[in-house]
Amino acid sequence: MDSLKLIPQVFFDLICRVVPGAVGILAALLLSGTTWESWLGATLGEAQATQPSLTAVLMFLAAAYVVGQLLSPLAKLVQRVGELGFFSPRPKAEGYDWLRLHHPEAGALCAKIRAEFTMHNGVAAVLLVSAGVYPLRGDTWRWPVLVGLVLAGLLAAIRGRTTRDTFNETVAKFAKAAGFTSSTAS
């Protein structure tokens, strides 16, 4: 069934785009002092916003996906900062695309790990941007909230880095076991 090949891609989008996007939407709502219901009221009309509906859930998921796509450059920036020399990076694994092409089951597992580290980087980006915006929003603010946002953002970035290292190790082990050599990479 060709539809089963779609599952790793859907999983990838749900994990690495929708989760950080949902966190981003919630952060924006909290920082602006508005509610999802008020946004739905402005978008769909007050009658639709007051009733729980499948439309509201689907709109939230769609908005989270779009926000996640918009956050992906920041997530990549968080990843690149984690790869700088002073963090003692491990070598990148070769063979990910080869695994996905020649051993789809192993490639799908690696894609799930890749989605996880991308998700952590996206959440880190949201938290760190929220830490920058929090004192600028005009309301009174508290140091513990700011420190908590910064610490949570740094912890998410560190978790993204360790998960990326796990991804690289897993790809290298699977590729070696499957007989991949770097000379076959295109």
PDB file of C-alpha atoms in Angstrom:
ATOM      1  CA  MET A   1       0.000   0.000   0.000  1.00  0.00           C
ATOM      2  CA  ASP A   2       1.419   3.332  -1.071  1.00  0.00           C
ATOM      3  CA  SER A   3      -0.623   5.150   1.541  1.00  0.00           C
ATOM      4  CA  LEU A   4       1.493   3.579   4.286  1.00  0.00           C
ATOM      5  CA  LYS A   5       4.549   5.358   2.888  1.00  0.00           C
ATOM      6  CA  LEU A   6       2.814   8.618   3.752  1.00  0.00           C
ATOM      7  CA  ILE A   7       2.684   7.869   7.490  1.00  0.00           C
ATOM      8  CA  PRO A   8       6.316   8.862   8.283  1.00  0.00           C
ATOM      9  CA  GLN A   9       5.791  12.188   6.486  1.00  0.00           C
ATOM     10  CA  VAL A  10       2.536  12.906   8.320  1.00  0.00           C
ATOM     11  CA  PHE A  11       4.191  11.951  11.604  1.00  0.00           C
ATOM     12  CA  PHE A  12       7.121  14.251  10.767  1.00  0.00           C
ATOM     13  CA  ASP A  13       4.778  17.192  10.099  1.00  0.00           C
ATOM     14  CA  LEU A  14       2.721  16.539  13.231  1.00  0.00           C
ATOM     15  CA  ILE A  15       5.751  16.338  15.463  1.00  0.00           C
ATOM     16  CA  CYS A  16       8.121  18.940  14.075  1.00  0.00           C
ATOM     17  CA  ARG A  17       5.652  21.501  12.730  1.00  0.00           C
ATOM     18  CA  VAL A  18       2.349  21.256  14.605  1.00  0.00           C
ATOM     19  CA  VAL A  19       3.783  20.883  18.129  1.00  0.00           C
ATOM     20  CA  PRO A  20       6.083  23.951  17.988  1.00  0.00           C
ATOM     21  CA  GLY A  21       3.359  25.840  16.121  1.00  0.00           C
ATOM     22  CA  ALA A  22       0.829  25.048  18.844  1.00  0.00           C
ATOM     23  CA  VAL A  23       3.318  26.147  21.510  1.00  0.00           C
ATOM     24  CA  GLY A  24       3.892  29.319  19.480  1.00  0.00           C
ATOM     25  CA  ILE A  25       0.174  30.050  19.259  1.00  0.00           C
ATOM     26  CA  LEU A  26      -0.276  29.482  22.990  1.00  0.00           C
ATOM     27  CA  ALA A  27       2.728  31.701  23.751  1.00  0.00           C
ATOM     28  CA  ALA A  28       1.332  34.454  21.505  1.00  0.00           C
ATOM     29  CA  LEU A  29      -2.071  34.198  23.166  1.00  0.00           C
ATOM     30  CA  LEU A  30      -0.551  34.340  26.650  1.00  0.00           C
ATOM     31  CA  LEU A  31       1.803  37.204  25.825  1.00  0.00           C
ATOM     32  CA  SER A  32      -0.941  39.239  24.166  1.00  0.00           C
ATOM     33  CA  GLY A  33      -3.539  38.491  26.825  1.00  0.00           C
ATOM     34  CA  THR A  34      -6.102  37.216  24.317  1.00  0.00           C
ATOM     35  CA  THR A  35      -7.870  33.897  24.023  1.00  0.00           C
ATOM     36  CA  TRP A  36      -8.314  31.405  21.210  1.00  0.00           C
ATOM     37  CA  GLU A  37     -12.058  31.989  21.488  1.00  0.00           C
ATOM     38  CA  SER A  38     -11.621  35.717  20.791  1.00  0.00           C
ATOM     39  CA  TRP A  39      -9.473  34.938  17.755  1.00  0.00           C
ATOM     40  CA  LEU A  40     -12.080  32.473  16.509  1.00  0.00           C
ATOM     41  CA  GLY A  41     -14.773  35.087  17.101  1.00  0.00           C
ATOM     42  CA  ALA A  42     -12.917  37.556  14.919  1.00  0.00           C
ATOM     43  CA  THR A  43     -12.303  34.901  12.264  1.00  0.00           C
ATOM     44  CA  LEU A  44     -15.482  32.819  12.211  1.00  0.00           C
ATOM     45  CA  GLY A  45     -17.969  35.039  13.964  1.00  0.00           C
ATOM     46  CA  GLU A  46     -19.150  35.042  17.551  1.00  0.00           C
ATOM     47  CA  ALA A  47     -21.758  32.314  17.048  1.00  0.00           C
ATOM     48  CA  GLN A  48     -19.149  29.794  15.894  1.00  0.00           C
ATOM     49  CA  ALA A  49     -16.546  30.795  18.497  1.00  0.00           C
ATOM     50  CA  THR A  50     -18.710  30.096  21.543  1.00  0.00           C
ATOM     51  CA  GLN A  51     -19.519  26.500  20.577  1.00  0.00           C
ATOM     52  CA  PRO A  52     -16.885  23.783  20.676  1.00  0.00           C
ATOM     53  CA  SER A  53     -16.660  22.347  17.202  1.00  0.00           C
ATOM     54  CA  LEU A  54     -14.543  20.281  14.880  1.00  0.00           C
ATOM     55  CA  THR A  55     -13.976  23.431  12.823  1.00  0.00           C
ATOM     56  CA  ALA A  56     -12.275  25.154  15.772  1.00  0.00           C
ATOM     57  CA  VAL A  57      -9.996  22.165  16.350  1.00  0.00           C
ATOM     58  CA  LEU A  58      -9.139  21.871  12.662  1.00  0.00           C
ATOM     59  CA  MET A  59      -8.440  25.605  12.485  1.00  0.00           C
ATOM     60  CA  PHE A  60      -6.125  25.341  15.475  1.00  0.00           C
ATOM     61  CA  LEU A  61      -4.238  22.427  13.898  1.00  0.00           C
ATOM     62  CA  ALA A  62      -4.004  24.210  10.551  1.00  0.00           C
ATOM     63  CA  ALA A  63      -2.836  27.426  12.219  1.00  0.00           C
ATOM     64  CA  ALA A  64      -0.324  25.471  14.290  1.00  0.00           C
ATOM     65  CA  TYR A  65       1.024  23.840  11.131  1.00  0.00           C
ATOM     66  CA  VAL A  66       1.430  27.215   9.393  1.00  0.00           C
ATOM     67  CA  VAL A  67       3.055  28.777  12.457  1.00  0.00           C
ATOM     68  CA  GLY A  68       5.330  25.728  12.697  1.00  0.00           C
ATOM     69  CA  GLN A  69       6.377  26.228   9.091  1.00  0.00           C
ATOM     70  CA  LEU A  70       7.106  29.885   9.828  1.00  0.00           C
ATOM     71  CA  LEU A  71       9.136  28.873  12.885  1.00  0.00           C
ATOM     72  CA  SER A  72      11.252  26.351  10.986  1.00  0.00           C
ATOM     73  CA  PRO A  73      13.998  28.854  10.042  1.00  0.00           C
ATOM     74  CA  LEU A  74      14.354  29.800  13.717  1.00  0.00           C
ATOM     75  CA  ALA A  75      14.432  26.122  14.656  1.00  0.00           C
ATOM     76  CA  LYS A  76      17.189  25.588  12.093  1.00  0.00           C
ATOM     77  CA  LEU A  77      19.060  28.551  13.597  1.00  0.00           C
ATOM     78  CA  VAL A  78      18.815  26.955  17.046  1.00  0.00           C
ATOM     79  CA  GLN A  79      20.165  23.737  15.535  1.00  0.00           C
ATOM     80  CA  ARG A  80      23.057  25.558  13.828  1.00  0.00           C
ATOM     81  CA  VAL A  81      24.024  27.360  17.035  1.00  0.00           C
ATOM     82  CA  GLY A  82      24.115  23.969  18.752  1.00  0.00           C
ATOM     83  CA  GLU A  83      26.478  22.725  16.045  1.00  0.00           C
ATOM     84  CA  LEU A  84      29.067  25.466  16.591  1.00  0.00           C
ATOM     85  CA  GLY A  85      32.568  24.385  17.525  1.00  0.00           C
ATOM     86  CA  PHE A  86      32.476  25.265  21.218  1.00  0.00           C
ATOM     87  CA  PHE A  87      29.701  22.697  21.769  1.00  0.00           C
ATOM     88  CA  SER A  88      32.045  19.905  20.582  1.00  0.00           C
ATOM     89  CA  PRO A  89      29.850  18.618  17.759  1.00  0.00           C
ATOM     90  CA  ARG A  90      29.861  14.978  16.807  1.00  0.00           C
ATOM     91  CA  PRO A  91      30.320  14.105  13.160  1.00  0.00           C
ATOM     92  CA  LYS A  92      27.200  14.136  11.035  1.00  0.00           C
ATOM     93  CA  ALA A  93      25.941  10.779   9.891  1.00  0.00           C
ATOM     94  CA  GLU A  94      25.897  10.025   6.211  1.00  0.00           C
ATOM     95  CA  GLY A  95      23.413   7.702   4.653  1.00  0.00           C
ATOM     96  CA  TYR A  96      20.071   9.066   5.867  1.00  0.00           C
ATOM     97  CA  ASP A  97      18.662   9.534   2.370  1.00  0.00           C
ATOM     98  CA  TRP A  98      20.161   6.230   1.270  1.00  0.00           C
ATOM     99  CA  LEU A  99      18.444   4.460   4.190  1.00  0.00           C
ATOM    100  CA  ARG A 100      15.120   6.073   3.358  1.00  0.00           C
ATOM    101  CA  LEU A 101      15.430   4.913  -0.235  1.00  0.00           C
ATOM    102  CA  HIS A 102      16.849   1.403   0.218  1.00  0.00           C
ATOM    103  CA  HIS A 103      15.591   0.458   3.705  1.00  0.00           C
ATOM    104  CA  PRO A 104      12.306   2.332   4.283  1.00  0.00           C
ATOM    105  CA  GLU A 105      11.654   0.831   7.729  1.00  0.00           C
ATOM    106  CA  ALA A 106      15.015   1.987   9.087  1.00  0.00           C
ATOM    107  CA  GLY A 107      14.641   5.290   7.246  1.00  0.00           C
ATOM    108  CA  ALA A 108      11.212   5.828   8.809  1.00  0.00           C
ATOM    109  CA  LEU A 109      12.614   5.271  12.312  1.00  0.00           C
ATOM    110  CA  CYS A 110      15.401   7.751  11.596  1.00  0.00           C
ATOM    111  CA  ALA A 111      12.834  10.230  10.234  1.00  0.00           C
ATOM    112  CA  LYS A 112      10.914   9.993  13.517  1.00  0.00           C
ATOM    113  CA  ILE A 113      14.066  10.779  15.502  1.00  0.00           C
ATOM    114  CA  ARG A 114      14.804  13.655  13.124  1.00  0.00           C
ATOM    115  CA  ALA A 115      11.277  14.989  13.654  1.00  0.00           C
ATOM    116  CA  GLU A 116      11.822  14.851  17.397  1.00  0.00           C
ATOM    117  CA  PHE A 117      15.014  16.907  17.371  1.00  0.00           C
ATOM    118  CA  THR A 118      13.420  19.380  14.970  1.00  0.00           C
ATOM    119  CA  MET A 119      10.471  19.675  17.361  1.00  0.00           C
ATOM    120  CA  HIS A 120      12.768  20.385  20.313  1.00  0.00           C
ATOM    121  CA  ASN A 121      14.563  23.081  18.311  1.00  0.00           C
ATOM    122  CA  GLY A 122      11.225  24.633  17.333  1.00  0.00           C
ATOM    123  CA  VAL A 123       9.995  24.676  20.921  1.00  0.00           C
ATOM    124  CA  ALA A 124      13.327  26.186  22.004  1.00  0.00           C
ATOM    125  CA  ALA A 125      12.908  28.918  19.385  1.00  0.00           C
ATOM    126  CA  VAL A 126       9.392  29.718  20.636  1.00  0.00           C
ATOM    127  CA  LEU A 127      10.506  29.879  24.267  1.00  0.00           C
ATOM    128  CA  LEU A 128      13.565  32.012  23.534  1.00  0.00           C
ATOM    129  CA  VAL A 129      11.580  34.434  21.353  1.00  0.00           C
ATOM    130  CA  SER A 130       8.927  34.560  24.086  1.00  0.00           C
ATOM    131  CA  ALA A 131      11.665  35.420  26.594  1.00  0.00           C
ATOM    132  CA  GLY A 132      12.693  38.315  24.361  1.00  0.00           C
ATOM    133  CA  VAL A 133       9.136  39.546  23.864  1.00  0.00           C
ATOM    134  CA  TYR A 134       7.950  39.077  27.454  1.00  0.00           C
ATOM    135  CA  PRO A 135       9.611  42.198  28.948  1.00  0.00           C
ATOM    136  CA  LEU A 136       8.692  44.333  25.896  1.00  0.00           C
ATOM    137  CA  ARG A 137       4.939  43.800  25.941  1.00  0.00           C
ATOM    138  CA  GLY A 138       4.208  46.833  28.141  1.00  0.00           C
ATOM    139  CA  ASP A 139       2.647  45.055  31.116  1.00  0.00           C
ATOM    140  CA  THR A 140       4.456  44.540  34.367  1.00  0.00           C
ATOM    141  CA  TRP A 141       6.608  41.471  34.288  1.00  0.00           C
ATOM    142  CA  ARG A 142       8.346  39.238  36.788  1.00  0.00           C
ATOM    143  CA  TRP A 143      11.920  37.971  36.773  1.00  0.00           C
ATOM    144  CA  PRO A 144      10.969  34.368  37.591  1.00  0.00           C
ATOM    145  CA  VAL A 145       8.852  34.151  34.432  1.00  0.00           C
ATOM    146  CA  LEU A 146      11.649  35.594  32.287  1.00  0.00           C
ATOM    147  CA  VAL A 147      14.266  33.301  33.820  1.00  0.00           C
ATOM    148  CA  GLY A 148      11.895  30.342  33.428  1.00  0.00           C
ATOM    149  CA  LEU A 149      11.371  31.096  29.729  1.00  0.00           C
ATOM    150  CA  VAL A 150      15.111  31.409  29.114  1.00  0.00           C
ATOM    151  CA  LEU A 151      15.918  28.232  31.060  1.00  0.00           C
ATOM    152  CA  ALA A 152      13.135  26.262  29.381  1.00  0.00           C
ATOM    153  CA  GLY A 153      14.328  27.488  25.972  1.00  0.00           C
ATOM    154  CA  LEU A 154      17.918  26.487  26.725  1.00  0.00           C
ATOM    155  CA  LEU A 155      16.831  23.091  28.046  1.00  0.00           C
ATOM    156  CA  ALA A 156      14.758  22.480  24.908  1.00  0.00           C
ATOM    157  CA  ALA A 157      17.757  23.460  22.754  1.00  0.00           C
ATOM    158  CA  ILE A 158      20.024  21.103  24.700  1.00  0.00           C
ATOM    159  CA  ARG A 159      17.460  18.323  24.350  1.00  0.00           C
ATOM    160  CA  GLY A 160      17.311  19.030  20.622  1.00  0.00           C
ATOM    161  CA  ARG A 161      21.082  18.747  20.427  1.00  0.00           C
ATOM    162  CA  THR A 162      21.231  15.439  22.301  1.00  0.00           C
ATOM    163  CA  THR A 163      18.393  14.032  20.205  1.00  0.00           C
ATOM    164  CA  ARG A 164      20.198  15.143  17.035  1.00  0.00           C
ATOM    165  CA  ASP A 165      23.279  13.283  18.250  1.00  0.00           C
ATOM    166  CA  THR A 166      21.084  10.214  18.794  1.00  0.00           C
ATOM    167  CA  PHE A 167      19.766  10.648  15.242  1.00  0.00           C
ATOM    168  CA  ASN A 168      23.298  10.796  13.830  1.00  0.00           C
ATOM    169  CA  GLU A 169      24.370   7.704  15.786  1.00  0.00           C
ATOM    170  CA  THR A 170      21.260   5.769  14.751  1.00  0.00           C
ATOM    171  CA  VAL A 171      21.685   6.651  11.079  1.00  0.00           C
ATOM    172  CA  ALA A 172      25.361   5.674  11.219  1.00  0.00           C
ATOM    173  CA  LYS A 173      24.576   2.312  12.863  1.00  0.00           C
ATOM    174  CA  PHE A 174      21.731   1.474  10.485  1.00  0.00           C
ATOM    175  CA  ALA A 175      23.708   2.574   7.437  1.00  0.00           C
ATOM    176  CA  LYS A 176      26.756   0.545   8.490  1.00  0.00           C
ATOM    177  CA  ALA A 177      24.624  -2.536   9.184  1.00  0.00           C
ATOM    178  CA  ALA A 178      22.932  -2.171   5.781  1.00  0.00           C
ATOM    179  CA  GLY A 179      26.249  -1.902   3.955  1.00  0.00           C
ATOM    180  CA  PHE A 180      26.274   1.811   3.138  1.00  0.00           C
ATOM    181  CA  THR A 181      29.637   3.320   2.256  1.00  0.00           C
ATOM    182  CA  SER A 182      30.216   7.033   1.795  1.00  0.00           C
ATOM    183  CA  SER A 183      31.513   6.401  -1.731  1.00  0.00           C
ATOM    184  CA  THR A 184      27.990   5.291  -2.750  1.00  0.00           C
ATOM    185  CA  ALA A 185      26.477   8.573  -1.554  1.00  0.00           C
ATOM    186  CA  SER A 186      25.533  10.946  -4.279  1.00  0.00           C
TER     187      SER A 186
END
